[in-house]
Amino acid sequence: MSAEIPEAASAEEQKSEHIMHPWSLQPSIPNNLEEMEDKVTSPEKAEEAKLKARYPHLGQKPGGSDFLRKRLQKGQKYFDSGDYNMAKAKMKNKQLPAAAPDKTEVTGDHIPTPQDLPQRKPSLVASKLAG
Amino acid sequence: MARRAGGGNDIQWCFSQVKGAVDDDVAEADIISTVEFNHSGELLATGDKGGRVVIFQQEQENKIQSHSRGEYNVYSTFQSHEPEFDYLKSLEIEEKINKIRWLPQKNAAQFLLSTNDKTIKLWKISERDKRPEGYNLKEEDGRYRDPTTVTTLRVPVFRPMDLMVEASPRRIFANAHTYHINSISINSDYETYLSADDLRINLWHLEITDRSFNIVDIKPANMEELTEVITAAEFHPNSCNTFVYSSSKGTIRLCDMRASALCDRHSKLFEEPEDPSNRSFFSEIISSISDVKFSHSGRYMMTRDYLSVKIWDLNMENRPVETYQVHEYLRSKLCSLYENDCIFDKFECCWNGSDSVVMTGSYNNFFRMFDRNTKRDITLEASRENNKPRTVLKPRKVCASGKRKKDEISVDSLDFNKKILHTAWHPKENIIAVATTNNLYIFQDKVN
């Protein structure tokens, strides 16, 4: 990514331009940010350092396979019908363990029941844009 | 005072209309996911997360009161897609409409393609303003008459009725995408179209639903080796053999379908060289292209990455000809934007009718326009505070750091939940549609 550094008008020119022409010539990088770049590291690298400090185990390749694969797997829900039926058979009289009320994702040891799954009916209401 | 020109020198934008609910508590289904004008600009379609499409139609201009152009009013609304569950793959399929693309009008009816993650549908929107009356064997309410009671014959006639707009699905293009569809684009031949998911692009014929040709496949043999995905694709507006697709690594590939059946080898690769010393953890993520759009002329294309808009000349692959910073002040906030996932927001961009001005959205319900000729840019806000018709919008300014001037907003006060991801520009006039989370704003230039 190339950094654009066009000529910045003087402060006075900018101010009068701002009043007369709402469409103003904006420098692509504000002046104080440029100074920062010269003095320390780039803001991006500073942000990177912040992130690494918070999450030391963050992988080396952020755009790499893990992140992309997570994107490709969007929408995956896991349900084992065998487990479900076995649990139903074992606990004929008892209730299946219910999910905590605030759990939206059904995962782990909990075996989902039809009541736990979020409703996936189509919108019965018309769009509010059409109201 | 600037006159209304097709271009963009010092246009004064005014509020025109806002659609949608006022309440702050937004239902997920109401989140707008796509906005698109048709080829004449008379119709404006929106799609939402609930799988619904709403089409607005511009009123015919009132010749006497020529101080404003026609308003957009609801023309038709229908449920395009419904939530599904793929039992075989244990995959929930969202009904959210990812894209809508209009077909050029060929007859009285209008056609559009709408797509969710997996299925594309061709919808026909037709008007009915007459109904047949005077049948011999049927009563007006539809009940059948006893034939033996018929003593005279009459010829049924068409009588006018209240306009009824009907939407019906004419084609359903399903089961061709393993991954999530991000783009559809109609070819200039008006017979075929492409659909692109994360790893593949397919070519369809509008009449044929049981077959589609795979024209790009970037899935590696071993998924561990996956390094980039397709983020957007579009056909060239004039050359029916040419299309482009963008990637999560900031590259754009132009392909020619005449070269081979499978266009895995690009004809052109557009990529701006990066200074390796500037590389950071965020570099690749913010270089991911979220939208690619050809200019109307077909000579240029525009790409949107997280912080900028770039204009490329199709004849020059090694760098863009123009770069516009959308919100450079966010570069020093990348850490928090990564943590709250905003860094993955997919902003779209659009051209005006004469390709002289480009527009894209930002946060805090701000949107930005860049005039390519004057090199001026402007930041405006879509807010109900300015909603008197013909009120000129006041330009906004974000203060990166240091002393904040009056009327400026500091970066830390920006509301990152108020994102403008979808915008559209009327193909001929200076009318724009800007979608906030659940509202649609229509702005026009001041007409005097």
PDB file of N, CA and C in Angstrom, chain B residues 96-150:
ATOM      1  N   LYS B  96     -30.096 -14.344   4.476  1.00  0.00           N
ATOM      2  CA  LYS B  96     -29.640 -12.987   4.165  1.00  0.00           C
ATOM      3  C   LYS B  96     -29.351 -12.828   2.675  1.00  0.00           C
ATOM      4  N   ILE B  97     -29.872 -11.741   2.095  1.00  0.00           N
ATOM      5  CA  ILE B  97     -29.638 -11.460   0.682  1.00  0.00           C
ATOM      6  C   ILE B  97     -28.274 -10.801   0.556  1.00  0.00           C
ATOM      7  N   ASN B  98     -27.350 -11.476  -0.096  1.00  0.00           N
ATOM      8  CA  ASN B  98     -26.012 -10.916  -0.233  1.00  0.00           C
ATOM      9  C   ASN B  98     -25.926  -9.888  -1.344  1.00  0.00           C
ATOM     10  N   LYS B  99     -26.589 -10.184  -2.479  1.00  0.00           N
ATOM     11  CA  LYS B  99     -26.536  -9.244  -3.592  1.00  0.00           C
ATOM     12  C   LYS B  99     -27.833  -9.289  -4.378  1.00  0.00           C
ATOM     13  N   ILE B 100     -28.152  -8.145  -4.971  1.00  0.00           N
ATOM     14  CA  ILE B 100     -29.245  -8.059  -5.942  1.00  0.00           C
ATOM     15  C   ILE B 100     -28.666  -7.428  -7.198  1.00  0.00           C
ATOM     16  N   ARG B 101     -28.983  -8.005  -8.348  1.00  0.00           N
ATOM     17  CA  ARG B 101     -28.558  -7.382  -9.600  1.00  0.00           C
ATOM     18  C   ARG B 101     -29.758  -7.357 -10.544  1.00  0.00           C
ATOM     19  N   TRP B 102     -29.997  -6.210 -11.161  1.00  0.00           N
ATOM     20  CA  TRP B 102     -31.123  -6.058 -12.074  1.00  0.00           C
ATOM     21  C   TRP B 102     -30.740  -6.491 -13.480  1.00  0.00           C
ATOM     22  N   LEU B 103     -31.693  -7.068 -14.178  1.00  0.00           N
ATOM     23  CA  LEU B 103     -31.505  -7.314 -15.600  1.00  0.00           C
ATOM     24  C   LEU B 103     -31.997  -6.076 -16.330  1.00  0.00           C
ATOM     25  N   PRO B 104     -31.429  -5.781 -17.504  1.00  0.00           N
ATOM     26  CA  PRO B 104     -31.970  -4.660 -18.270  1.00  0.00           C
ATOM     27  C   PRO B 104     -33.387  -5.024 -18.728  1.00  0.00           C
ATOM     28  N   GLN B 105     -34.217  -4.008 -18.832  1.00  0.00           N
ATOM     29  CA  GLN B 105     -35.618  -4.276 -19.118  1.00  0.00           C
ATOM     30  C   GLN B 105     -35.835  -4.644 -20.576  1.00  0.00           C
ATOM     31  N   LYS B 106     -36.523  -5.754 -20.826  1.00  0.00           N
ATOM     32  CA  LYS B 106     -36.750  -6.206 -22.194  1.00  0.00           C
ATOM     33  C   LYS B 106     -38.215  -6.088 -22.584  1.00  0.00           C
ATOM     34  N   ASN B 107     -39.088  -6.164 -21.581  1.00  0.00           N
ATOM     35  CA  ASN B 107     -40.524  -6.042 -21.860  1.00  0.00           C
ATOM     36  C   ASN B 107     -41.168  -5.333 -20.675  1.00  0.00           C
ATOM     37  N   ALA B 108     -42.459  -5.482 -20.536  1.00  0.00           N
ATOM     38  CA  ALA B 108     -43.155  -4.720 -19.494  1.00  0.00           C
ATOM     39  C   ALA B 108     -42.711  -5.125 -18.096  1.00  0.00           C
ATOM     40  N   ALA B 109     -42.277  -6.351 -17.931  1.00  0.00           N
ATOM     41  CA  ALA B 109     -41.912  -6.827 -16.592  1.00  0.00           C
ATOM     42  C   ALA B 109     -40.469  -6.467 -16.267  1.00  0.00           C
ATOM     43  N   GLN B 110     -40.153  -6.475 -14.964  1.00  0.00           N
ATOM     44  CA  GLN B 110     -38.785  -6.240 -14.515  1.00  0.00           C
ATOM     45  C   GLN B 110     -38.242  -7.547 -13.971  1.00  0.00           C
ATOM     46  N   PHE B 111     -36.957  -7.766 -14.149  1.00  0.00           N
ATOM     47  CA  PHE B 111     -36.336  -8.979 -13.637  1.00  0.00           C
ATOM     48  C   PHE B 111     -35.120  -8.623 -12.798  1.00  0.00           C
ATOM     49  N   LEU B 112     -34.955  -9.365 -11.705  1.00  0.00           N
ATOM     50  CA  LEU B 112     -33.728  -9.196 -10.927  1.00  0.00           C
ATOM     51  C   LEU B 112     -33.240 -10.551 -10.422  1.00  0.00           C
ATOM     52  N   LEU B 113     -31.943 -10.596 -10.179  1.00  0.00           N
ATOM     53  CA  LEU B 113     -31.345 -11.773  -9.559  1.00  0.00           C
ATOM     54  C   LEU B 113     -31.067 -11.433  -8.110  1.00  0.00           C
ATOM     55  N   SER B 114     -31.442 -12.321  -7.205  1.00  0.00           N
ATOM     56  CA  SER B 114     -31.097 -12.105  -5.799  1.00  0.00           C
ATOM     57  C   SER B 114     -30.442 -13.382  -5.299  1.00  0.00           C
ATOM     58  N   THR B 115     -29.456 -13.229  -4.416  1.00  0.00           N
ATOM     59  CA  THR B 115     -28.764 -14.413  -3.942  1.00  0.00           C
ATOM     60  C   THR B 115     -28.509 -14.367  -2.449  1.00  0.00           C
ATOM     61  N   ASN B 116     -28.560 -15.556  -1.823  1.00  0.00           N
ATOM     62  CA  ASN B 116     -28.071 -15.678  -0.446  1.00  0.00           C
ATOM     63  C   ASN B 116     -26.746 -16.429  -0.526  1.00  0.00           C
ATOM     64  N   ASP B 117     -26.349 -17.125   0.529  1.00  0.00           N
ATOM     65  CA  ASP B 117     -25.053 -17.801   0.506  1.00  0.00           C
ATOM     66  C   ASP B 117     -24.975 -18.948  -0.492  1.00  0.00           C
ATOM     67  N   LYS B 118     -26.115 -19.546  -0.817  1.00  0.00           N
ATOM     68  CA  LYS B 118     -26.060 -20.774  -1.605  1.00  0.00           C
ATOM     69  C   LYS B 118     -26.892 -20.791  -2.880  1.00  0.00           C
ATOM     70  N   THR B 119     -27.968 -20.003  -2.919  1.00  0.00           N
ATOM     71  CA  THR B 119     -28.929 -20.120  -4.015  1.00  0.00           C
ATOM     72  C   THR B 119     -29.219 -18.777  -4.644  1.00  0.00           C
ATOM     73  N   ILE B 120     -29.241 -18.761  -5.973  1.00  0.00           N
ATOM     74  CA  ILE B 120     -29.563 -17.539  -6.715  1.00  0.00           C
ATOM     75  C   ILE B 120     -30.964 -17.699  -7.292  1.00  0.00           C
ATOM     76  N   LYS B 121     -31.738 -16.638  -7.232  1.00  0.00           N
ATOM     77  CA  LYS B 121     -33.085 -16.717  -7.779  1.00  0.00           C
ATOM     78  C   LYS B 121     -33.335 -15.584  -8.767  1.00  0.00           C
ATOM     79  N   LEU B 122     -34.035 -15.911  -9.841  1.00  0.00           N
ATOM     80  CA  LEU B 122     -34.443 -14.902 -10.815  1.00  0.00           C
ATOM     81  C   LEU B 122     -35.900 -14.570 -10.520  1.00  0.00           C
ATOM     82  N   TRP B 123     -36.156 -13.314 -10.203  1.00  0.00           N
ATOM     83  CA  TRP B 123     -37.506 -12.871  -9.868  1.00  0.00           C
ATOM     84  C   TRP B 123     -38.069 -12.012 -10.989  1.00  0.00           C
ATOM     85  N   LYS B 124     -39.349 -12.249 -11.247  1.00  0.00           N
ATOM     86  CA  LYS B 124     -40.054 -11.426 -12.240  1.00  0.00           C
ATOM     87  C   LYS B 124     -41.012 -10.537 -11.474  1.00  0.00           C
ATOM     88  N   ILE B 125     -40.924  -9.255 -11.734  1.00  0.00           N
ATOM     89  CA  ILE B 125     -41.841  -8.314 -11.076  1.00  0.00           C
ATOM     90  C   ILE B 125     -42.711  -7.707 -12.156  1.00  0.00           C
ATOM     91  N   SER B 126     -43.993  -8.004 -12.102  1.00  0.00           N
ATOM     92  CA  SER B 126     -44.884  -7.546 -13.162  1.00  0.00           C
ATOM     93  C   SER B 126     -46.087  -6.809 -12.589  1.00  0.00           C
ATOM     94  N   GLU B 127     -46.631  -5.953 -13.406  1.00  0.00           N
ATOM     95  CA  GLU B 127     -47.776  -5.143 -12.993  1.00  0.00           C
ATOM     96  C   GLU B 127     -49.044  -5.712 -13.586  1.00  0.00           C
ATOM     97  N   ARG B 128     -50.073  -5.605 -12.776  1.00  0.00           N
ATOM     98  CA  ARG B 128     -51.381  -6.005 -13.288  1.00  0.00           C
ATOM     99  C   ARG B 128     -52.308  -4.846 -12.995  1.00  0.00           C
ATOM    100  N   ASP B 129     -52.863  -4.235 -14.053  1.00  0.00           N
ATOM    101  CA  ASP B 129     -53.774  -3.119 -13.790  1.00  0.00           C
ATOM    102  C   ASP B 129     -55.112  -3.295 -14.503  1.00  0.00           C
ATOM    103  N   LYS B 130     -55.319  -4.498 -15.029  1.00  0.00           N
ATOM    104  CA  LYS B 130     -56.607  -4.791 -15.687  1.00  0.00           C
ATOM    105  C   LYS B 130     -57.025  -6.169 -15.240  1.00  0.00           C
ATOM    106  N   ARG B 131     -58.317  -6.381 -15.177  1.00  0.00           N
ATOM    107  CA  ARG B 131     -58.764  -7.749 -14.908  1.00  0.00           C
ATOM    108  C   ARG B 131     -59.946  -8.070 -15.808  1.00  0.00           C
ATOM    109  N   PRO B 132     -60.029  -9.318 -16.200  1.00  0.00           N
ATOM    110  CA  PRO B 132     -61.130  -9.704 -17.094  1.00  0.00           C
ATOM    111  C   PRO B 132     -62.439  -9.818 -16.327  1.00  0.00           C
ATOM    112  N   GLU B 133     -63.483  -9.292 -16.900  1.00  0.00           N
ATOM    113  CA  GLU B 133     -64.808  -9.378 -16.277  1.00  0.00           C
ATOM    114  C   GLU B 133     -65.824  -9.802 -17.307  1.00  0.00           C
ATOM    115  N   GLY B 134     -66.876 -10.410 -16.806  1.00  0.00           N
ATOM    116  CA  GLY B 134     -67.970 -10.776 -17.718  1.00  0.00           C
ATOM    117  C   GLY B 134     -67.839 -12.162 -18.279  1.00  0.00           C
ATOM    118  N   TYR B 135     -67.320 -13.091 -17.501  1.00  0.00           N
ATOM    119  CA  TYR B 135     -67.275 -14.479 -17.961  1.00  0.00           C
ATOM    120  C   TYR B 135     -68.696 -15.020 -18.036  1.00  0.00           C
ATOM    121  N   ASN B 136     -68.883 -15.988 -18.909  1.00  0.00           N
ATOM    122  CA  ASN B 136     -70.210 -16.598 -19.025  1.00  0.00           C
ATOM    123  C   ASN B 136     -70.422 -17.678 -17.990  1.00  0.00           C
ATOM    124  N   LEU B 137     -69.394 -18.423 -17.651  1.00  0.00           N
ATOM    125  CA  LEU B 137     -69.581 -19.579 -16.778  1.00  0.00           C
ATOM    126  C   LEU B 137     -69.132 -19.330 -15.341  1.00  0.00           C
ATOM    127  N   LYS B 138     -68.609 -18.134 -15.057  1.00  0.00           N
ATOM    128  CA  LYS B 138     -68.140 -17.826 -13.694  1.00  0.00           C
ATOM    129  C   LYS B 138     -68.800 -16.556 -13.197  1.00  0.00           C
ATOM    130  N   GLU B 139     -69.132 -16.541 -11.907  1.00  0.00           N
ATOM    131  CA  GLU B 139     -69.587 -15.301 -11.283  1.00  0.00           C
ATOM    132  C   GLU B 139     -68.389 -14.386 -11.081  1.00  0.00           C
ATOM    133  N   GLU B 140     -68.662 -13.141 -10.729  1.00  0.00           N
ATOM    134  CA  GLU B 140     -67.549 -12.198 -10.524  1.00  0.00           C
ATOM    135  C   GLU B 140     -66.637 -12.632  -9.378  1.00  0.00           C
ATOM    136  N   ASP B 141     -67.206 -13.346  -8.400  1.00  0.00           N
ATOM    137  CA  ASP B 141     -66.366 -13.739  -7.260  1.00  0.00           C
ATOM    138  C   ASP B 141     -65.652 -15.055  -7.519  1.00  0.00           C
ATOM    139  N   GLY B 142     -65.824 -15.651  -8.683  1.00  0.00           N
ATOM    140  CA  GLY B 142     -65.084 -16.853  -9.044  1.00  0.00           C
ATOM    141  C   GLY B 142     -65.886 -18.128  -8.982  1.00  0.00           C
ATOM    142  N   ARG B 143     -67.013 -18.097  -8.336  1.00  0.00           N
ATOM    143  CA  ARG B 143     -67.832 -19.321  -8.256  1.00  0.00           C
ATOM    144  C   ARG B 143     -68.348 -19.669  -9.636  1.00  0.00           C
ATOM    145  N   TYR B 144     -68.450 -20.955  -9.872  1.00  0.00           N
ATOM    146  CA  TYR B 144     -68.955 -21.395 -11.175  1.00  0.00           C
ATOM    147  C   TYR B 144     -70.475 -21.311 -11.240  1.00  0.00           C
ATOM    148  N   ARG B 145     -70.936 -20.895 -12.410  1.00  0.00           N
ATOM    149  CA  ARG B 145     -72.396 -20.819 -12.612  1.00  0.00           C
ATOM    150  C   ARG B 145     -72.894 -22.160 -13.173  1.00  0.00           C
ATOM    151  N   ASP B 146     -74.096 -22.442 -12.864  1.00  0.00           N
ATOM    152  CA  ASP B 146     -74.713 -23.632 -13.436  1.00  0.00           C
ATOM    153  C   ASP B 146     -74.969 -23.354 -14.916  1.00  0.00           C
ATOM    154  N   PRO B 147     -74.389 -24.134 -15.806  1.00  0.00           N
ATOM    155  CA  PRO B 147     -74.509 -23.854 -17.252  1.00  0.00           C
ATOM    156  C   PRO B 147     -75.966 -23.798 -17.727  1.00  0.00           C
ATOM    157  N   THR B 148     -76.815 -24.512 -17.041  1.00  0.00           N
ATOM    158  CA  THR B 148     -78.202 -24.520 -17.509  1.00  0.00           C
ATOM    159  C   THR B 148     -78.913 -23.194 -17.242  1.00  0.00           C
ATOM    160  N   THR B 149     -78.300 -22.344 -16.370  1.00  0.00           N
ATOM    161  CA  THR B 149     -78.948 -21.058 -16.092  1.00  0.00           C
ATOM    162  C   THR B 149     -78.486 -19.975 -17.055  1.00  0.00           C
ATOM    163  N   VAL B 150     -77.567 -20.323 -17.917  1.00  0.00           N
ATOM    164  CA  VAL B 150     -77.064 -19.315 -18.861  1.00  0.00           C
ATOM    165  C   VAL B 150     -78.018 -19.196 -20.027  1.00  0.00           C
TER     166      VAL B 150
END
